Amino acid sequence: MITIAGAGLAGLACAYELLQRGAGVRIYERAEEIGTASAARFAGGMLAPWCEYESTEEEVVSLGGRAFDW
Ligand SMILES: Cc1cc2nc3c(=O)[nH]c(=O)nc-3n(C[C@H](O)[C@H](O)[C@H](O)COP(=O)(O)OP(=O)(O)OC[C@H]3O[C@@H](n4cnc5c(N)ncnc54)[C@H](O)[C@@H]3O)c2cc1C
C-alpha cells in the first residue's frame, strides 16, 4: 500500500498512475472535501498547456503537450 499526502492534481495523478500499475493506494487529504483546498480549484480546473507559449521555453510547451495527451 502506497500512501499519498494531498489530493491535488499531483496526488491524484500519482494515484492514477500507481493504480494503473497495480499498486494499492491510499490518499490522505487534509481538507474536508477533495478539491476544496487544491490550487486547481483557484485555476478554474482548466488544462491549458499552451497558455504561456509566447513567453516560455520550448521544453515547457513540449512537456505541456505531453501532459495534455496523457
Ligand atoms: C490562478 C491559477 C492558474 C493556474 N493556471 C495553470 C495553467 O494554466 N496550467 C497549469 O499547468 N497550471 C496552472 N496553475 C497551477 C496548477 O493549478 C498547480 O500547479 C497545480 O494544481 C498544483 O497541484 P498540486 O497537487 O501540486 O498542489 P495542490 O493543488 O495545492 O494540492 C495539494 C493538496 O494537498 C493537501 N495537503 C497539503 N498538506 C497536506 C497534508 N499535510 N496532509 C494531507 N493533505 C495535505 C491540500 O489540502 C491540497 O488539497 C494555476 C494555478 C493558479 C492558482
Short mmCIF file of N, CA and C and ligand atoms in Angstrom, two decimals:
data_model
loop_
_atom_site.label_atom_id
_atom_site.label_comp_id
_atom_site.label_asym_id
_atom_site.label_seq_id
_atom_site.Cartn_x
_atom_site.Cartn_y
_atom_site.Cartn_z
N MET A 1 0.85 -1.19 0.00
CA MET A 1 0.00 0.00 0.00
C MET A 1 0.89 1.25 0.00
N ILE A 2 0.61 2.13 -0.92
CA ILE A 2 1.36 3.39 -1.02
C ILE A 2 0.47 4.53 -0.54
N THR A 3 1.01 5.34 0.33
CA THR A 3 0.24 6.45 0.89
C THR A 3 0.66 7.75 0.22
N ILE A 4 -0.32 8.52 -0.20
CA ILE A 4 -0.09 9.82 -0.83
C ILE A 4 -0.71 10.89 0.04
N ALA A 5 0.06 11.94 0.32
CA ALA A 5 -0.48 13.06 1.09
C ALA A 5 -0.91 14.15 0.12
N GLY A 6 -2.19 14.43 0.10
CA GLY A 6 -2.71 15.52 -0.71
C GLY A 6 -3.42 15.06 -1.97
N ALA A 7 -4.67 15.48 -2.11
CA ALA A 7 -5.47 15.11 -3.28
C ALA A 7 -5.59 16.28 -4.25
N GLY A 8 -4.47 16.95 -4.50
CA GLY A 8 -4.43 17.94 -5.58
C GLY A 8 -4.13 17.20 -6.88
N LEU A 9 -3.84 17.95 -7.93
CA LEU A 9 -3.55 17.30 -9.23
C LEU A 9 -2.38 16.33 -9.13
N ALA A 10 -1.33 16.73 -8.41
CA ALA A 10 -0.15 15.87 -8.32
C ALA A 10 -0.49 14.56 -7.60
N GLY A 11 -1.16 14.67 -6.47
CA GLY A 11 -1.51 13.47 -5.70
C GLY A 11 -2.44 12.56 -6.48
N LEU A 12 -3.46 13.15 -7.12
CA LEU A 12 -4.42 12.34 -7.87
C LEU A 12 -3.78 11.72 -9.12
N ALA A 13 -2.88 12.46 -9.76
CA ALA A 13 -2.20 11.91 -10.94
C ALA A 13 -1.30 10.75 -10.54
N CYS A 14 -0.58 10.90 -9.42
CA CYS A 14 0.27 9.80 -8.94
C CYS A 14 -0.58 8.59 -8.59
N ALA A 15 -1.71 8.84 -7.92
CA ALA A 15 -2.59 7.73 -7.53
C ALA A 15 -3.10 6.99 -8.77
N TYR A 16 -3.48 7.77 -9.79
CA TYR A 16 -3.99 7.16 -11.03
C TYR A 16 -2.94 6.27 -11.67
N GLU A 17 -1.71 6.79 -11.79
CA GLU A 17 -0.64 6.01 -12.41
C GLU A 17 -0.32 4.76 -11.59
N LEU A 18 -0.27 4.91 -10.29
CA LEU A 18 0.05 3.76 -9.43
C LEU A 18 -1.04 2.69 -9.53
N LEU A 19 -2.30 3.12 -9.56
CA LEU A 19 -3.40 2.16 -9.69
C LEU A 19 -3.33 1.43 -11.03
N GLN A 20 -2.98 2.19 -12.10
CA GLN A 20 -2.84 1.57 -13.43
C GLN A 20 -1.78 0.48 -13.42
N ARG A 21 -0.78 0.64 -12.53
CA ARG A 21 0.33 -0.32 -12.46
C ARG A 21 0.09 -1.38 -11.39
N GLY A 22 -1.10 -1.40 -10.83
CA GLY A 22 -1.47 -2.47 -9.91
C GLY A 22 -1.14 -2.24 -8.45
N ALA A 23 -0.69 -1.05 -8.10
CA ALA A 23 -0.35 -0.77 -6.70
C ALA A 23 -1.62 -0.43 -5.90
N GLY A 24 -1.56 -0.69 -4.64
CA GLY A 24 -2.61 -0.24 -3.73
C GLY A 24 -2.29 1.19 -3.31
N VAL A 25 -3.29 2.04 -3.26
CA VAL A 25 -3.05 3.46 -2.97
C VAL A 25 -4.04 3.95 -1.92
N ARG A 26 -3.51 4.75 -1.01
CA ARG A 26 -4.36 5.42 -0.02
C ARG A 26 -3.99 6.90 -0.05
N ILE A 27 -4.99 7.74 -0.18
CA ILE A 27 -4.73 9.19 -0.22
C ILE A 27 -5.25 9.83 1.06
N TYR A 28 -4.39 10.65 1.69
CA TYR A 28 -4.82 11.46 2.81
C TYR A 28 -4.97 12.89 2.35
N GLU A 29 -6.12 13.46 2.59
CA GLU A 29 -6.35 14.86 2.21
C GLU A 29 -6.78 15.61 3.48
N ARG A 30 -6.12 16.73 3.75
CA ARG A 30 -6.43 17.42 4.99
C ARG A 30 -7.72 18.24 4.92
N ALA A 31 -8.11 18.59 3.70
CA ALA A 31 -9.39 19.31 3.56
C ALA A 31 -10.55 18.34 3.79
N GLU A 32 -11.70 18.87 4.13
CA GLU A 32 -12.84 18.01 4.40
C GLU A 32 -13.40 17.37 3.14
N GLU A 33 -13.25 18.07 2.01
CA GLU A 33 -13.71 17.52 0.74
C GLU A 33 -12.60 17.63 -0.30
N ILE A 34 -12.50 16.62 -1.15
CA ILE A 34 -11.48 16.65 -2.20
C ILE A 34 -11.74 17.83 -3.14
N GLY A 35 -10.69 18.56 -3.41
CA GLY A 35 -10.78 19.66 -4.37
C GLY A 35 -10.96 21.03 -3.75
N THR A 36 -11.49 21.07 -2.53
CA THR A 36 -11.80 22.38 -1.95
C THR A 36 -10.56 23.17 -1.57
N ALA A 37 -9.41 22.49 -1.37
CA ALA A 37 -8.20 23.20 -0.96
C ALA A 37 -7.11 23.15 -2.03
N SER A 38 -7.42 22.62 -3.18
CA SER A 38 -6.38 22.45 -4.19
C SER A 38 -6.18 23.70 -5.03
N ALA A 39 -4.97 23.87 -5.54
CA ALA A 39 -4.65 25.03 -6.38
C ALA A 39 -5.50 25.04 -7.64
N ALA A 40 -5.80 23.85 -8.17
CA ALA A 40 -6.58 23.77 -9.40
C ALA A 40 -7.97 24.38 -9.23
N ARG A 41 -8.50 24.37 -8.04
CA ARG A 41 -9.81 24.98 -7.80
C ARG A 41 -9.75 26.48 -8.11
N PHE A 42 -8.62 27.10 -7.74
CA PHE A 42 -8.47 28.53 -7.99
C PHE A 42 -8.10 28.79 -9.45
N ALA A 43 -7.56 27.76 -10.09
CA ALA A 43 -7.20 27.88 -11.50
C ALA A 43 -8.40 27.60 -12.40
N GLY A 44 -9.54 27.34 -11.83
CA GLY A 44 -10.75 27.07 -12.62
C GLY A 44 -10.76 25.68 -13.23
N GLY A 45 -9.84 24.82 -12.79
CA GLY A 45 -9.81 23.45 -13.30
C GLY A 45 -9.44 23.37 -14.77
N MET A 46 -8.86 24.43 -15.31
CA MET A 46 -8.56 24.41 -16.74
C MET A 46 -7.28 23.63 -17.02
N LEU A 47 -7.19 23.13 -18.24
CA LEU A 47 -5.99 22.46 -18.71
C LEU A 47 -5.53 23.25 -19.93
N ALA A 48 -4.52 24.08 -19.75
CA ALA A 48 -4.11 24.98 -20.83
C ALA A 48 -2.60 24.91 -21.03
N PRO A 49 -2.13 23.79 -21.63
CA PRO A 49 -0.68 23.59 -21.73
C PRO A 49 0.04 24.61 -22.61
N TRP A 50 -0.71 25.33 -23.45
CA TRP A 50 -0.04 26.27 -24.35
C TRP A 50 -0.24 27.74 -23.94
N CYS A 51 -0.79 27.96 -22.76
CA CYS A 51 -1.17 29.32 -22.40
C CYS A 51 0.03 30.24 -22.21
N GLU A 52 1.22 29.69 -21.98
CA GLU A 52 2.40 30.53 -21.82
C GLU A 52 3.36 30.38 -22.99
N TYR A 53 2.82 29.95 -24.11
CA TYR A 53 3.61 29.64 -25.30
C TYR A 53 4.52 30.79 -25.72
N GLU A 54 4.02 32.02 -25.66
CA GLU A 54 4.78 33.17 -26.18
C GLU A 54 5.93 33.60 -25.28
N SER A 55 5.89 33.20 -24.01
CA SER A 55 6.89 33.73 -23.09
C SER A 55 7.75 32.67 -22.41
N THR A 56 7.55 31.40 -22.77
CA THR A 56 8.29 30.37 -22.06
C THR A 56 9.21 29.60 -23.01
N GLU A 57 9.95 28.65 -22.44
CA GLU A 57 10.89 27.87 -23.25
C GLU A 57 10.16 26.74 -23.98
N GLU A 58 10.77 26.30 -25.06
CA GLU A 58 10.17 25.25 -25.88
C GLU A 58 9.91 23.97 -25.07
N GLU A 59 10.82 23.68 -24.16
CA GLU A 59 10.66 22.46 -23.36
C GLU A 59 9.37 22.48 -22.54
N VAL A 60 9.02 23.65 -22.02
CA VAL A 60 7.80 23.77 -21.22
C VAL A 60 6.58 23.50 -22.09
N VAL A 61 6.60 24.04 -23.31
CA VAL A 61 5.50 23.83 -24.24
C VAL A 61 5.40 22.34 -24.61
N SER A 62 6.57 21.73 -24.87
CA SER A 62 6.61 20.32 -25.23
C SER A 62 6.06 19.44 -24.11
N LEU A 63 6.50 19.73 -22.88
CA LEU A 63 6.01 18.94 -21.75
C LEU A 63 4.51 19.15 -21.55
N GLY A 64 4.05 20.37 -21.78
CA GLY A 64 2.62 20.65 -21.66
C GLY A 64 1.81 19.83 -22.64
N GLY A 65 2.33 19.70 -23.87
CA GLY A 65 1.64 18.91 -24.88
C GLY A 65 1.58 17.44 -24.49
N ARG A 66 2.68 16.94 -23.95
CA ARG A 66 2.69 15.53 -23.49
C ARG A 66 1.70 15.33 -22.36
N ALA A 67 1.63 16.31 -21.45
CA ALA A 67 0.69 16.20 -20.33
C ALA A 67 -0.74 16.20 -20.84
N PHE A 68 -1.00 17.03 -21.84
CA PHE A 68 -2.34 17.11 -22.41
C PHE A 68 -2.73 15.76 -23.03
N ASP A 69 -1.79 15.15 -23.77
CA ASP A 69 -2.06 13.83 -24.35
C ASP A 69 -2.36 12.79 -23.27
N TRP A 70 -1.57 12.87 -22.19
CA TRP A 70 -1.76 11.92 -21.08
C TRP A 70 -3.15 12.06 -20.49
C1 LIG B 1 -4.95 31.03 -10.82
C2 LIG B 1 -4.12 29.82 -11.22
C3 LIG B 1 -3.97 29.50 -12.59
C4 LIG B 1 -3.20 28.41 -12.96
N1 LIG B 1 -3.10 28.09 -14.29
C5 LIG B 1 -2.42 26.99 -14.68
C6 LIG B 1 -2.35 26.61 -16.08
O1 LIG B 1 -2.87 27.27 -16.96
N2 LIG B 1 -1.66 25.49 -16.40
C7 LIG B 1 -1.05 24.72 -15.45
O2 LIG B 1 -0.45 23.70 -15.80
N3 LIG B 1 -1.10 25.05 -14.14
C8 LIG B 1 -1.77 26.16 -13.73
N4 LIG B 1 -1.80 26.51 -12.41
C9 LIG B 1 -1.03 25.72 -11.47
C10 LIG B 1 -1.69 24.40 -11.10
O3 LIG B 1 -3.07 24.64 -10.83
C11 LIG B 1 -0.96 23.89 -9.87
O4 LIG B 1 0.43 23.83 -10.12
C12 LIG B 1 -1.42 22.50 -9.51
O5 LIG B 1 -2.82 22.43 -9.40
C13 LIG B 1 -0.77 22.12 -8.18
O6 LIG B 1 -1.20 20.83 -7.84
P1 LIG B 1 -0.60 20.10 -6.59
O7 LIG B 1 -1.31 18.79 -6.48
O8 LIG B 1 0.88 20.12 -6.64
O9 LIG B 1 -0.93 21.04 -5.31
P2 LIG B 1 -2.33 21.44 -4.66
O10 LIG B 1 -3.42 21.62 -5.65
O11 LIG B 1 -2.01 22.60 -3.76
O12 LIG B 1 -2.74 20.17 -3.79
C14 LIG B 1 -2.16 19.89 -2.56
C15 LIG B 1 -3.21 19.16 -1.73
O13 LIG B 1 -2.56 18.62 -0.59
C16 LIG B 1 -3.35 18.88 0.56
N5 LIG B 1 -2.42 18.85 1.67
C17 LIG B 1 -1.43 19.74 1.94
N6 LIG B 1 -0.75 19.35 3.01
C18 LIG B 1 -1.29 18.16 3.42
C19 LIG B 1 -1.01 17.27 4.49
N7 LIG B 1 -0.01 17.50 5.35
N8 LIG B 1 -1.77 16.14 4.63
C20 LIG B 1 -2.79 15.89 3.75
N9 LIG B 1 -3.10 16.72 2.71
C21 LIG B 1 -2.36 17.84 2.56
C22 LIG B 1 -4.02 20.22 0.28
O14 LIG B 1 -5.18 20.39 1.04
C23 LIG B 1 -4.31 20.10 -1.22
O15 LIG B 1 -5.58 19.53 -1.48
C24 LIG B 1 -2.57 27.60 -11.98
C25 LIG B 1 -2.73 27.91 -10.62
C26 LIG B 1 -3.50 29.00 -10.23
C27 LIG B 1 -3.67 29.29 -8.73
#
